[in-house]
XYZ file of C-alpha atoms in Angstrom:
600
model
C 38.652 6.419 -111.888
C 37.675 8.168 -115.174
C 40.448 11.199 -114.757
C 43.575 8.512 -114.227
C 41.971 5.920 -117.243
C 41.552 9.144 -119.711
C 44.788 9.624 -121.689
C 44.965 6.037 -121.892
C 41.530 5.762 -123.086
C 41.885 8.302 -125.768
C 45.191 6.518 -126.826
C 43.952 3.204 -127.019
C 40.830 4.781 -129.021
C 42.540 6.388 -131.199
C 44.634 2.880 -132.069
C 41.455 1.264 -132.991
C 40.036 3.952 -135.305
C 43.130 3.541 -137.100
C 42.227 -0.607 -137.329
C 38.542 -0.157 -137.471
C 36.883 2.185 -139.636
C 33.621 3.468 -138.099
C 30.293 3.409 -140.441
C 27.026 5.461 -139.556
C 24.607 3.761 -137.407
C 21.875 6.549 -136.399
C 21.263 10.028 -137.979
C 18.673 12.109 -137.211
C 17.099 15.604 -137.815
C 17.571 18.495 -135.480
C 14.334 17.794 -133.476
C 12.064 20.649 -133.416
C 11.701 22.255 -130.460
C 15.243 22.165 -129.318
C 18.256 24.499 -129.282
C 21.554 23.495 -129.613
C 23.881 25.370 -127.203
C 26.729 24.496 -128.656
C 29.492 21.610 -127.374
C 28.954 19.539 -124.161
C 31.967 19.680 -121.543
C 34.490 17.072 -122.452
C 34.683 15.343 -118.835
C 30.855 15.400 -118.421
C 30.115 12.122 -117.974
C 27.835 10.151 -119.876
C 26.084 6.830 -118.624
C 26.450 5.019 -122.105
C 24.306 1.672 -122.738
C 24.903 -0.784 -125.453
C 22.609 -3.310 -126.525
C 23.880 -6.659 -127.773
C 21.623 -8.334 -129.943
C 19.192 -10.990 -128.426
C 20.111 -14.143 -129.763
C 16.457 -15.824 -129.980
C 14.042 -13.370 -129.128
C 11.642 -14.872 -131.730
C 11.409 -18.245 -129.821
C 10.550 -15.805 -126.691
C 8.009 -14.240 -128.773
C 6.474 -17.124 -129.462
C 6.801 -18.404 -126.285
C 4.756 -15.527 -124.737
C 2.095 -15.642 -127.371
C 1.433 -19.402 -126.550
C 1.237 -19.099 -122.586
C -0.300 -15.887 -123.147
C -3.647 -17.357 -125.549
C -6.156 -19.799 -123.852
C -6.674 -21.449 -126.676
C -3.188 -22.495 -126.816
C -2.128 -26.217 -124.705
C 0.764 -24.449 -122.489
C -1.751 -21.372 -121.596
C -0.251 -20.644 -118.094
C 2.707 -22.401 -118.387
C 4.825 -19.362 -117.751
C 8.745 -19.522 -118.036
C 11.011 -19.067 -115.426
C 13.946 -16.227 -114.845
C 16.877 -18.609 -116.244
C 14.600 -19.701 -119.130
C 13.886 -16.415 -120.059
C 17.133 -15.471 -120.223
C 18.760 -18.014 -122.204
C 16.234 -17.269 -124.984
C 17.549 -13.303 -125.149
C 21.069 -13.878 -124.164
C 23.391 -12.216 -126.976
C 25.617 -14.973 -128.829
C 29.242 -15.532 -127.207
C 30.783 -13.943 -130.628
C 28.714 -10.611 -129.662
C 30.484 -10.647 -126.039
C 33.429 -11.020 -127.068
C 33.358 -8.359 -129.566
C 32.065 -5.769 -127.808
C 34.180 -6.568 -124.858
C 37.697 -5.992 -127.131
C 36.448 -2.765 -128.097
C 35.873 -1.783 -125.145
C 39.386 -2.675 -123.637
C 40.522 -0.974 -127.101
C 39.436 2.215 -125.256
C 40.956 1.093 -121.852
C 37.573 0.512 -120.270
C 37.825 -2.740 -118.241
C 35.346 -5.557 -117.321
C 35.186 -4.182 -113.651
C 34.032 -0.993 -115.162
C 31.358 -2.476 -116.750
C 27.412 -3.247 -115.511
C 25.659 -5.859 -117.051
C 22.159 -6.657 -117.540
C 20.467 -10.674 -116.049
C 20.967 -12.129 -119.320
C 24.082 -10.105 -120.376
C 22.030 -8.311 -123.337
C 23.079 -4.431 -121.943
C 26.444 -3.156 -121.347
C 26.267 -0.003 -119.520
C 28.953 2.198 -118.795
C 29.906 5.424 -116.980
C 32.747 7.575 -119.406
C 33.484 11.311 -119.872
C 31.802 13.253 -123.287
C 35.353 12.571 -124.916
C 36.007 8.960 -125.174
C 32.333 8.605 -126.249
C 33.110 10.709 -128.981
C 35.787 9.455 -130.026
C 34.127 5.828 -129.305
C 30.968 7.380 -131.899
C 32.645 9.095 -133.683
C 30.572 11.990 -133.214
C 30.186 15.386 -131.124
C 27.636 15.422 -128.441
C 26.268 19.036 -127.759
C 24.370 20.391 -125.288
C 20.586 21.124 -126.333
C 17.434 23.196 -124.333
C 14.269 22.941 -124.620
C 12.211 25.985 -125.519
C 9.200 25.219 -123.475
C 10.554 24.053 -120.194
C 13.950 24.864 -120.148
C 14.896 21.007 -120.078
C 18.535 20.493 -121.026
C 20.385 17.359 -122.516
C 23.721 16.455 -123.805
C 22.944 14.579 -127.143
C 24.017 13.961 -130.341
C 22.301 13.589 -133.671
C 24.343 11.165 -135.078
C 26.523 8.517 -134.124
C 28.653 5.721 -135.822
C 30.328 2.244 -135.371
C 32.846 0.551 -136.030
C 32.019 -1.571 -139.138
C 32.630 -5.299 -137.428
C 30.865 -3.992 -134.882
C 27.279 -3.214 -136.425
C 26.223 -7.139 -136.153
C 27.033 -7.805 -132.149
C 25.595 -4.007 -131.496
C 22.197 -3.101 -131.714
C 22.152 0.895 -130.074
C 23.686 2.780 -128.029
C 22.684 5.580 -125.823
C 21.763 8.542 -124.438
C 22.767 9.532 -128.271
C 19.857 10.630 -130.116
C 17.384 10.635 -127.007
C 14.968 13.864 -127.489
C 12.420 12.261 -125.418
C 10.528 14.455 -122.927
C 7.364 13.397 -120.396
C 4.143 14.154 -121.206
C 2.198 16.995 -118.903
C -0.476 14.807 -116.772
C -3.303 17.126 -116.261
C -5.213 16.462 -113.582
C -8.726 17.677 -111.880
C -7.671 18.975 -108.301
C -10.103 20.598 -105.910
C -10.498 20.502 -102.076
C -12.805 18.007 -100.584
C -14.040 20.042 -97.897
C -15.505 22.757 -100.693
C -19.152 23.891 -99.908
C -21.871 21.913 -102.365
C -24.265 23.871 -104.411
C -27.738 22.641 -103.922
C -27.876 21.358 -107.507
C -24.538 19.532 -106.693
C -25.877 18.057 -103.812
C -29.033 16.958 -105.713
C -26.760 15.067 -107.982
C -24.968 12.958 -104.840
C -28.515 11.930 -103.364
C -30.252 8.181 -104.275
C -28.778 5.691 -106.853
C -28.257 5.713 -110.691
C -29.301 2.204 -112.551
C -26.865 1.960 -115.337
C -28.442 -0.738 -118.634
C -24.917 -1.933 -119.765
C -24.227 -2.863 -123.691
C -24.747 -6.323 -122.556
C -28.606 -5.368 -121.883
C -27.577 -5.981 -117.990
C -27.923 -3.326 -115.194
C -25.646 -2.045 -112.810
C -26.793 -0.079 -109.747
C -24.346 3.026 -108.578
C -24.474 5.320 -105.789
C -25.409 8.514 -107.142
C -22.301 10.070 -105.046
C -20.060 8.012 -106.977
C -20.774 10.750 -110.382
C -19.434 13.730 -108.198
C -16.746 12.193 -106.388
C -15.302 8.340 -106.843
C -13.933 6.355 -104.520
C -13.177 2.887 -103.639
C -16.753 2.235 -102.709
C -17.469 3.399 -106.559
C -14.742 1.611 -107.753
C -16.047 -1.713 -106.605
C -19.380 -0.781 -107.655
C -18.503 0.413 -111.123
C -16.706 -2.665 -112.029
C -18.779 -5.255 -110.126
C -16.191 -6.070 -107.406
C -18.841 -7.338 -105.131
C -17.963 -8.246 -101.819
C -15.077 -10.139 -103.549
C -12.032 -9.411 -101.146
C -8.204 -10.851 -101.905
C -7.297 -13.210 -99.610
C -3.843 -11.688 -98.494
C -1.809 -14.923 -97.550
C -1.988 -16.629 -100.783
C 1.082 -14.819 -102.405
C -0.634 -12.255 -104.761
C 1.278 -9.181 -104.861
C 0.479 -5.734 -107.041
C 3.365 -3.119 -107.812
C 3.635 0.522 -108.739
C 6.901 1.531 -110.570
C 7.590 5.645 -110.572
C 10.148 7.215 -111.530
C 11.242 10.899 -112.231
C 11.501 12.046 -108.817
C 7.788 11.049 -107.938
C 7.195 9.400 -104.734
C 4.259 7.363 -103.128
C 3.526 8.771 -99.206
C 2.973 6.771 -95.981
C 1.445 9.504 -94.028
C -1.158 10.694 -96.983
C -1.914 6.208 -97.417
C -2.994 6.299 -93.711
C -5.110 9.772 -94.504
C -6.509 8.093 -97.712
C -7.321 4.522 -95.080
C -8.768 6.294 -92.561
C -10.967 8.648 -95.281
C -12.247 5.161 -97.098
C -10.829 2.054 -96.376
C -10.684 2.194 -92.133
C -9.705 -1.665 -91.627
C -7.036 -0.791 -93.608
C -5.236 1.665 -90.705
C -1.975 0.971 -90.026
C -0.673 -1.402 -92.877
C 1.499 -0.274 -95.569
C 3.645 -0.820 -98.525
C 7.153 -1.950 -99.460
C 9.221 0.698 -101.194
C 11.628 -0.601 -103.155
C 14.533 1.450 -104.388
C 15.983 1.138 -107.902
C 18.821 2.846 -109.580
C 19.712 5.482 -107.113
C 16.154 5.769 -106.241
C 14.843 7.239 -102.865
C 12.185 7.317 -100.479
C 11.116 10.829 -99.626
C 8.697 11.348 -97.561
C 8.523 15.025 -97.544
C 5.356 16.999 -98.522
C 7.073 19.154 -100.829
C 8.015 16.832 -103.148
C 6.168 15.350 -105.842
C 3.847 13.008 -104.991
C 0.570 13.537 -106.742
C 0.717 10.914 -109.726
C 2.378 7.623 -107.843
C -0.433 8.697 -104.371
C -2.934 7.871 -106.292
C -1.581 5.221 -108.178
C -0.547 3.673 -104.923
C -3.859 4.597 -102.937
C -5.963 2.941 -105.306
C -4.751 -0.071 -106.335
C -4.354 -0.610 -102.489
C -7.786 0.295 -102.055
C -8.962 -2.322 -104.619
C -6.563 -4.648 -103.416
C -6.380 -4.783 -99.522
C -5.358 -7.005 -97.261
C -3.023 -8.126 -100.772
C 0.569 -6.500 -100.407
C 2.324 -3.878 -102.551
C 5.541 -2.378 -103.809
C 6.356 0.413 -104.857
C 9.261 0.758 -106.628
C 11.545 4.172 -106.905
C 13.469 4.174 -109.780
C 16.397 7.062 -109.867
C 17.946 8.017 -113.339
C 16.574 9.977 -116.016
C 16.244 7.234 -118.740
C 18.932 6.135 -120.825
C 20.798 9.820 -120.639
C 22.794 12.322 -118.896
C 22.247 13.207 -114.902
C 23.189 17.045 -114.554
C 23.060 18.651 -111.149
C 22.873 21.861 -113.159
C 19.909 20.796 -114.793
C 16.639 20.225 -114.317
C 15.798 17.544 -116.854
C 12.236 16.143 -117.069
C 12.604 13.310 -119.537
C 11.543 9.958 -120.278
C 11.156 7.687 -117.257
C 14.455 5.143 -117.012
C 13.086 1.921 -118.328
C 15.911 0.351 -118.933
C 17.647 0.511 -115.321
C 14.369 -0.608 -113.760
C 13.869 -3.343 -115.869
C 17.561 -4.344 -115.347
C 16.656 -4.665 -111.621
C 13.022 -6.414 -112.058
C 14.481 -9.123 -114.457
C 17.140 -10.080 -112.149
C 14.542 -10.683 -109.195
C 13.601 -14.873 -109.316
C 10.110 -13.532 -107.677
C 8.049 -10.623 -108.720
C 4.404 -9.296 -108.248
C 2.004 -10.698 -110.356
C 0.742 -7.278 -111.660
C 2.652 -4.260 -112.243
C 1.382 -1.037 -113.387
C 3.195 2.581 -114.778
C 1.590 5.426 -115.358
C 4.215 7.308 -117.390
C 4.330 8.175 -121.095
C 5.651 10.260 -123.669
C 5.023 10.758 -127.199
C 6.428 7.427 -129.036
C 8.241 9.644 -131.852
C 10.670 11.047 -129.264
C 12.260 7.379 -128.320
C 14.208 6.249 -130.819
C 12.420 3.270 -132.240
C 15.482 0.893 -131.792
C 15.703 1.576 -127.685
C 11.840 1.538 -127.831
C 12.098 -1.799 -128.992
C 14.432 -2.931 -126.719
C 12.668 -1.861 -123.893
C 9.335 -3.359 -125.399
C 11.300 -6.629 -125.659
C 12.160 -6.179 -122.022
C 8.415 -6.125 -121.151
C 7.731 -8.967 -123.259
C 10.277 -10.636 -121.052
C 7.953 -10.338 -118.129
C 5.296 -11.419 -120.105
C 6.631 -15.001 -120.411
C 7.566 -14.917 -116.794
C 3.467 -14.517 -115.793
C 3.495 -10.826 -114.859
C 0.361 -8.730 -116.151
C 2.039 -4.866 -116.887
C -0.565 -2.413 -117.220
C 0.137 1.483 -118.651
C -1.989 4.411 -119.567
C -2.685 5.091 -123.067
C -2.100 9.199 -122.334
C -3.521 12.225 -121.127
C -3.226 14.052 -124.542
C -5.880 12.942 -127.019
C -4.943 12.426 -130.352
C -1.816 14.229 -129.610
C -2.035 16.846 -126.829
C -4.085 17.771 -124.158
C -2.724 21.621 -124.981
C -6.017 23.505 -126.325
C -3.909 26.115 -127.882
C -3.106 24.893 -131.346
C 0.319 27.639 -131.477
C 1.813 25.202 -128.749
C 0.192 21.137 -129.407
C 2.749 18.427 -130.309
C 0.792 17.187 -133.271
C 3.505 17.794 -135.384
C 6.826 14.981 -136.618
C 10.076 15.591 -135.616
C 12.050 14.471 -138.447
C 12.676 17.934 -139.832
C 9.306 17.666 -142.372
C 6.655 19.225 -139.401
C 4.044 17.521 -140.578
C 0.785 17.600 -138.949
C 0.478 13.767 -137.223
C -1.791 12.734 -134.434
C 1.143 10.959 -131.979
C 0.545 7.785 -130.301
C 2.136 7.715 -126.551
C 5.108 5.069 -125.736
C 5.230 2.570 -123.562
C 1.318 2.567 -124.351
C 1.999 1.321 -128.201
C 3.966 -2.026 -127.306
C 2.203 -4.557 -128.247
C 3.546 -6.874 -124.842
C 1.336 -4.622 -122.269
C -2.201 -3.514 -121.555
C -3.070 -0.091 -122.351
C -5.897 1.747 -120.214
C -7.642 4.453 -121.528
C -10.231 6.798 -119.040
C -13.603 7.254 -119.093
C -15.499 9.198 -116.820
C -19.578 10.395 -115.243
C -21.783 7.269 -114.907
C -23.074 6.243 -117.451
C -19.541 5.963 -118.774
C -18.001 8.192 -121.291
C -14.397 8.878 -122.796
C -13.165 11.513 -120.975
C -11.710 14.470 -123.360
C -8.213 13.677 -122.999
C -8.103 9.690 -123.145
C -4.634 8.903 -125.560
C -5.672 6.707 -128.482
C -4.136 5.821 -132.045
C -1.774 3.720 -133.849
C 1.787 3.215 -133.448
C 4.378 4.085 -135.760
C 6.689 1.423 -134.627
C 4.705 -1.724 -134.242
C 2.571 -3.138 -136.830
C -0.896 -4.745 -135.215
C -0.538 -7.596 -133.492
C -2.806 -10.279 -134.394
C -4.816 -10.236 -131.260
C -6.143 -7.145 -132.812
C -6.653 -7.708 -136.359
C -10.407 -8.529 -136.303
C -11.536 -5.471 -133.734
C -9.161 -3.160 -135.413
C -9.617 -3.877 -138.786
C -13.784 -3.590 -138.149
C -13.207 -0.015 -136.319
C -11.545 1.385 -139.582
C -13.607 -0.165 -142.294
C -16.509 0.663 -140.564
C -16.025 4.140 -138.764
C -13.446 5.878 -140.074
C -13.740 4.721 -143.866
C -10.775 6.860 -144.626
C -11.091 10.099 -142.401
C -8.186 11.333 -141.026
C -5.963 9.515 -143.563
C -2.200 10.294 -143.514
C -2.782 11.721 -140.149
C -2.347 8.237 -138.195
C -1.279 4.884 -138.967
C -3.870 2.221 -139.957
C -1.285 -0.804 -139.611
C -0.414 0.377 -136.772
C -0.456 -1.247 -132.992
C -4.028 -0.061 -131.598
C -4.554 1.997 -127.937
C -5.964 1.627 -125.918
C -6.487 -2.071 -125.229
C -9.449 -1.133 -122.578
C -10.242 1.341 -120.662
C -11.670 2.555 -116.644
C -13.071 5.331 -114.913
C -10.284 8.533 -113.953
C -12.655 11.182 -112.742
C -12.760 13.268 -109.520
C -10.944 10.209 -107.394
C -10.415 10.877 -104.272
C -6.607 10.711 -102.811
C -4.752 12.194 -99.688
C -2.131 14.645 -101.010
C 0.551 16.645 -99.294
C -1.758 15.697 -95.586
C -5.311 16.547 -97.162
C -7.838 14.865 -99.444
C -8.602 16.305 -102.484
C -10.276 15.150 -105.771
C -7.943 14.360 -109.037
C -8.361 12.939 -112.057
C -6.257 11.348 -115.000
C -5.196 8.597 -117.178
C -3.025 7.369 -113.953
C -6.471 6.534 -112.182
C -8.084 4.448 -114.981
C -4.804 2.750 -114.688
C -4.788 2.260 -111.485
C -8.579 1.479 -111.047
C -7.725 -1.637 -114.298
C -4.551 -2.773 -112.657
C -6.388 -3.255 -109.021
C -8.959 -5.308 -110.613
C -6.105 -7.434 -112.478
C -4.672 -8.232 -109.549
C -7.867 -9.381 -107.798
C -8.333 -11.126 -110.920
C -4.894 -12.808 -110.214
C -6.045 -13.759 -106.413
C -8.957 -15.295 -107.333
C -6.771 -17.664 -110.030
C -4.351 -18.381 -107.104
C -6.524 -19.030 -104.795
C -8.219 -21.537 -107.374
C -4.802 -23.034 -107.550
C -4.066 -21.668 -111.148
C -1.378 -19.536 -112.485
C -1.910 -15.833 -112.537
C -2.874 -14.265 -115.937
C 0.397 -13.030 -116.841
C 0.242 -11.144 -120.485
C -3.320 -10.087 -120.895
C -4.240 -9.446 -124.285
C -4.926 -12.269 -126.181
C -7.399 -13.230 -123.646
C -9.026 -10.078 -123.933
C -9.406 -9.668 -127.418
C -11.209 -13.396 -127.312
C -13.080 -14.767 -124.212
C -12.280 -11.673 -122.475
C -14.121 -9.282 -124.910
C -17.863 -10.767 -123.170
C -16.995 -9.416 -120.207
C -17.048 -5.762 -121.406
C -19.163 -2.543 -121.358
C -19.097 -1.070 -124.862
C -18.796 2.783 -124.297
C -20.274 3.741 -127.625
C -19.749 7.785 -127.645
C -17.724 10.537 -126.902
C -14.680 11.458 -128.617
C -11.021 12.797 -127.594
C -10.257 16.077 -129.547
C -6.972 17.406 -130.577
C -4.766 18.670 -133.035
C -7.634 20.627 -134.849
C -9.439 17.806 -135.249
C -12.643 15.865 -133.368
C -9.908 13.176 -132.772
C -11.381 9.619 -132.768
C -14.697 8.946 -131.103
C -16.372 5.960 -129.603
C -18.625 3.277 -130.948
C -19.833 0.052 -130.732
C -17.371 -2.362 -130.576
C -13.253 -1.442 -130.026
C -12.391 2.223 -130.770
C -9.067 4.340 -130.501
C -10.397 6.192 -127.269
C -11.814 3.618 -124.860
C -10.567 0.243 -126.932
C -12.801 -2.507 -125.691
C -14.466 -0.648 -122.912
C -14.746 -0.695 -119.469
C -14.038 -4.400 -117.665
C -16.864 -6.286 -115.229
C -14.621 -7.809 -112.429
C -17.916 -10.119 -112.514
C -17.643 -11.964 -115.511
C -13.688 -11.664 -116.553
C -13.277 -13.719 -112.727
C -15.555 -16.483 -114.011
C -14.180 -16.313 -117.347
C -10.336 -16.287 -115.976
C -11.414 -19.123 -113.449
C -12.478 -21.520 -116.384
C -9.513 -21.095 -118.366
């Protein structure tokens, strides 16, 4: 299409600059790290998405906040897909405008992908009509650790009518890149020293902040599995019922992929009723469902593995979102960037059904997404919110800032051309509309050295936070670290759950791993038992969690009161009594959150 529509394109564009004088939307700095390469092809072709303003997002914020908080009359009373949508729907004026300027460059309505409620425009055009649409030069740019390439620019600009019925636009001024996720891998089938052996034998009684006890297979401190899991957050012989509805989700992206074959190794290892059953895969965006061993499948295994494990004989999904975020696909390059967000919640929000509880285990530092499409893809999560869906993401596998020990190559530094030393909160983990897990680890429970934490730089703190939050800095930190985080800032994590030495099948054997994806995993299984047991009581599921957390929830919590998460020179934060930046409210007892959640 694009090679016929072209000179007609750049001759209807250059018409409208004449009408409509463009005016700077978005500059930023040269981001460090990255080498420009000079100009990208003009015919490359860009997937461009614009953002219409959502006309009454407030009322939806509200509207979450009051279905979301026990205390409130309509806790529960979730909104549905059309009612969602009329809240963020842009205003007509905003369609229409954005729609002429768009014909103005001879791309037509067919052309055109739109999001449920109409509040995305995305579009597939060659590097120059979205120049000459920006009014800007888009370059190619590599990495210097990795070798990751993007077509970006650093600026882009508008025309002037058009700066109230457009929000963003990109892949523009996208640097984003995912965060490493180390992980703990070792072979099962290793021989056991005798003192390692000593250490599986008998049980461990745990005394909980509480003053209760918890009783814990010994085994479960050398190598966790299910059977730990359900001991380590007081499961019980609670099982989901399976017929009642409750569903649980995974969404990967990136070119990760969950395995049959290795689920069946993992069921037969630790879970043997649960032989033979399986999981939907779900593809999103291009997406696929590739079975081969040599692809990647650690992270989204063990995401899918355990929350099945928790969950079983409930039902889950696993979706496989293609796309690299909202930016450039290159078969000549091999980009590993921020998951795409955008084009899987495009395909979520349209669906009038959805599992209950939905967990991602994908970050990257929050200064590398522009704050305005961070935003808009927080808003989108609020959006599920409303609807009743509980969305659960790690908090990050990098500390303060980065797991790295070697302080030559951390990210602790900003990336608006001052490299100043900053401790970097993780994104999606700092919206305020999702639960953020941090990881723990051993028994009795401690942070484990890499467990994200901090403050976002984009949100301000929520006031489901204020009281926790405001106690952890007046108290503990009393000033230390000042300038080096922000103390108005969004707090993460929300909670947090064991990510040590879990067992998983991967690429046909076991093996033992361990990351911020497991405590994840571990929370967002116990969410959606949580979620059974409120179905089966004939009650709405949970939905957003956090305002019931940070009240009635916070009673049914063990306080993990030391350790710390170093990085960036620094101790990094530590943990104490009460909420801290590395293990936020602590670790959850399935227990007593089910008979709090069923008396709501």
């Amino acid at each position: 299409m694009w090679p016929l529509l072209l000179p007609f394109a750049l001759a209807g564009s250059a018409y409208s600059t004449i009408l409509h004088a463009h005016t700077l939307v978005e500059s930023i700095v040269s981001p460090d790290g990255w080498v420009n390469l000079g100009a990208a092809p003009a015919g490359h072709i860009i997937p461009l998405r614009i953002a219409l303003p959502q006309a009454n997002f407030s009322a939806l914020e509200e509207h979450l906040y009051a279905v979301s908080d026990p205390a409130h009359k309509r806790y529960g009373a979730h909104l549905s897909k059309a009612e969602v949508e009329a809240l963020v729907a842009p205003h007509p004026d905003s369609v229409s405008a954005v729609d002429t300027w768009l014909s103005e460059h001879g791309i037509p309505n067919s052309a055109c992908t739109r999001s449920p409620a109409g509040d995305w425009v995305s579009v597939r055009v060659p590097v120059a009509l979205a120049e000459s649409m920006l009014n800007t030069t888009f370059y190619k740019w590599k990495h210097v650790e990795d070798d990751v390439e993007l077509v970006r620019t650093t600026k882009y600009s508008l025309p002037e009518h058009l700066h109230a019925h457009i929000e963003l636009v990109q892949p523009t001024t996208l640097f984003g890149r995912k965060k490493g996720q180390p992980a703990m891998v070792r072979s099962v089938g290793a021989p056991q020293t005798r003192a390692h052996a000593l250490r599986s034998r008998g049980t461990i009684t745990v005394t909980r902040s509480d003053g209760s006890t918890l009783t814990v297979d010994a085994s479960c401190n050398v190598t966790v599995t299910i059977a730990c899991l359900r001991q380590l957050l007081n499961i019980g012989d609670y099982r989901a019922s399976g017929t009642n509805g409750n569903r649980i989700a995974v969404a990967g992206y990136l070119e990760e992929y969950a395995n049959y074959e290795d689920q069946q190794i993992f069921y037969k290892d630790q879970l043997p009723e649960a032989v033979n059953s399986s999981f939907t895969y779900t593809l999103v965006n291009g997406g696929r469902n590739d079975q081969n061993f040599s692809s990647d499948t650690y992270q989204d295994n063990t995401n899918m593995q355990t929350v099945l494990g928790l969950v079983f004989p409930a039902t889950g999904t696993y979706y496989s979102t293609g796309g690299r975020g909202p930016w450039i696909e290159d078969s000549d390059t091999d980009a590993d960037t921020v998951p795409p967000y955008g084009a899987w919640l495009d395909f979520v929000l349209a669906q009038e059904t959805l599992p209950q509880t939905i967990m991602t285990a994908y970050q990257s530092d929050e200064q590398t997404i522009p704050e305005s499409y961070a935003k808009r893809v927080c808003a989108g999560f609020a959006q599920l919110g409303a609807r009743g869906i509980s969305l659960l993401v790690m908090s990050g596998n990098g500390g303060v800032g980065d797991a790295n020990p070697d302080p030559r190559t951390q990210r602790c530094w900003t990336n608006d051309g001052r490299h100043k030393k900053r401790f970097l909160p993780a994104f999606p983990a700092s919206c305020p509309f999702v639960t953020t897990v941090g990881a723990t680890m051993h028994i009795p429970e401690v942070p484990t050295d890499v467990s994200g934490g901090g403050f976002s730089e984009y949100w301000s703190r929520p006031s489901y936070q204020d009281d926790v939050v405001s106690e952890y800095l007046t108290r503990q930190l009393r000033g230390t670290y000042a300038g080096l985080y922000n103390p108005n800032g969004r707090a993460i994590p929300d909670v947090s759950a064991q990510a040590y030495n879990f067992r998983i099948a991967e690429w046909g054997h076991l093996g033992m791993h361990g990351g911020g994806q497991e405590s994840t995993a571990a929370f967002a299984g116990l969410v959606s038992l949580l979620n059974d047991a409120r179905i089966e009581g004939g009650k709405p599921p949970l939905g957003f969690l956090n305002p019931f957390l940070y009240s009635a929830g916070t009673a049914a919590f063990n306080d993990i009161t030391s350790g710390n998460a170093p990085g960036c020179g620094t101790q990094g934060f530590n943990a104490t009594v009460g909420w801290d930046p590395i293990t936020g409210l602590g670790t959850p007892d399935f227990g007593k959150l089910k008979d709090l959640a069923l008396a709501l």
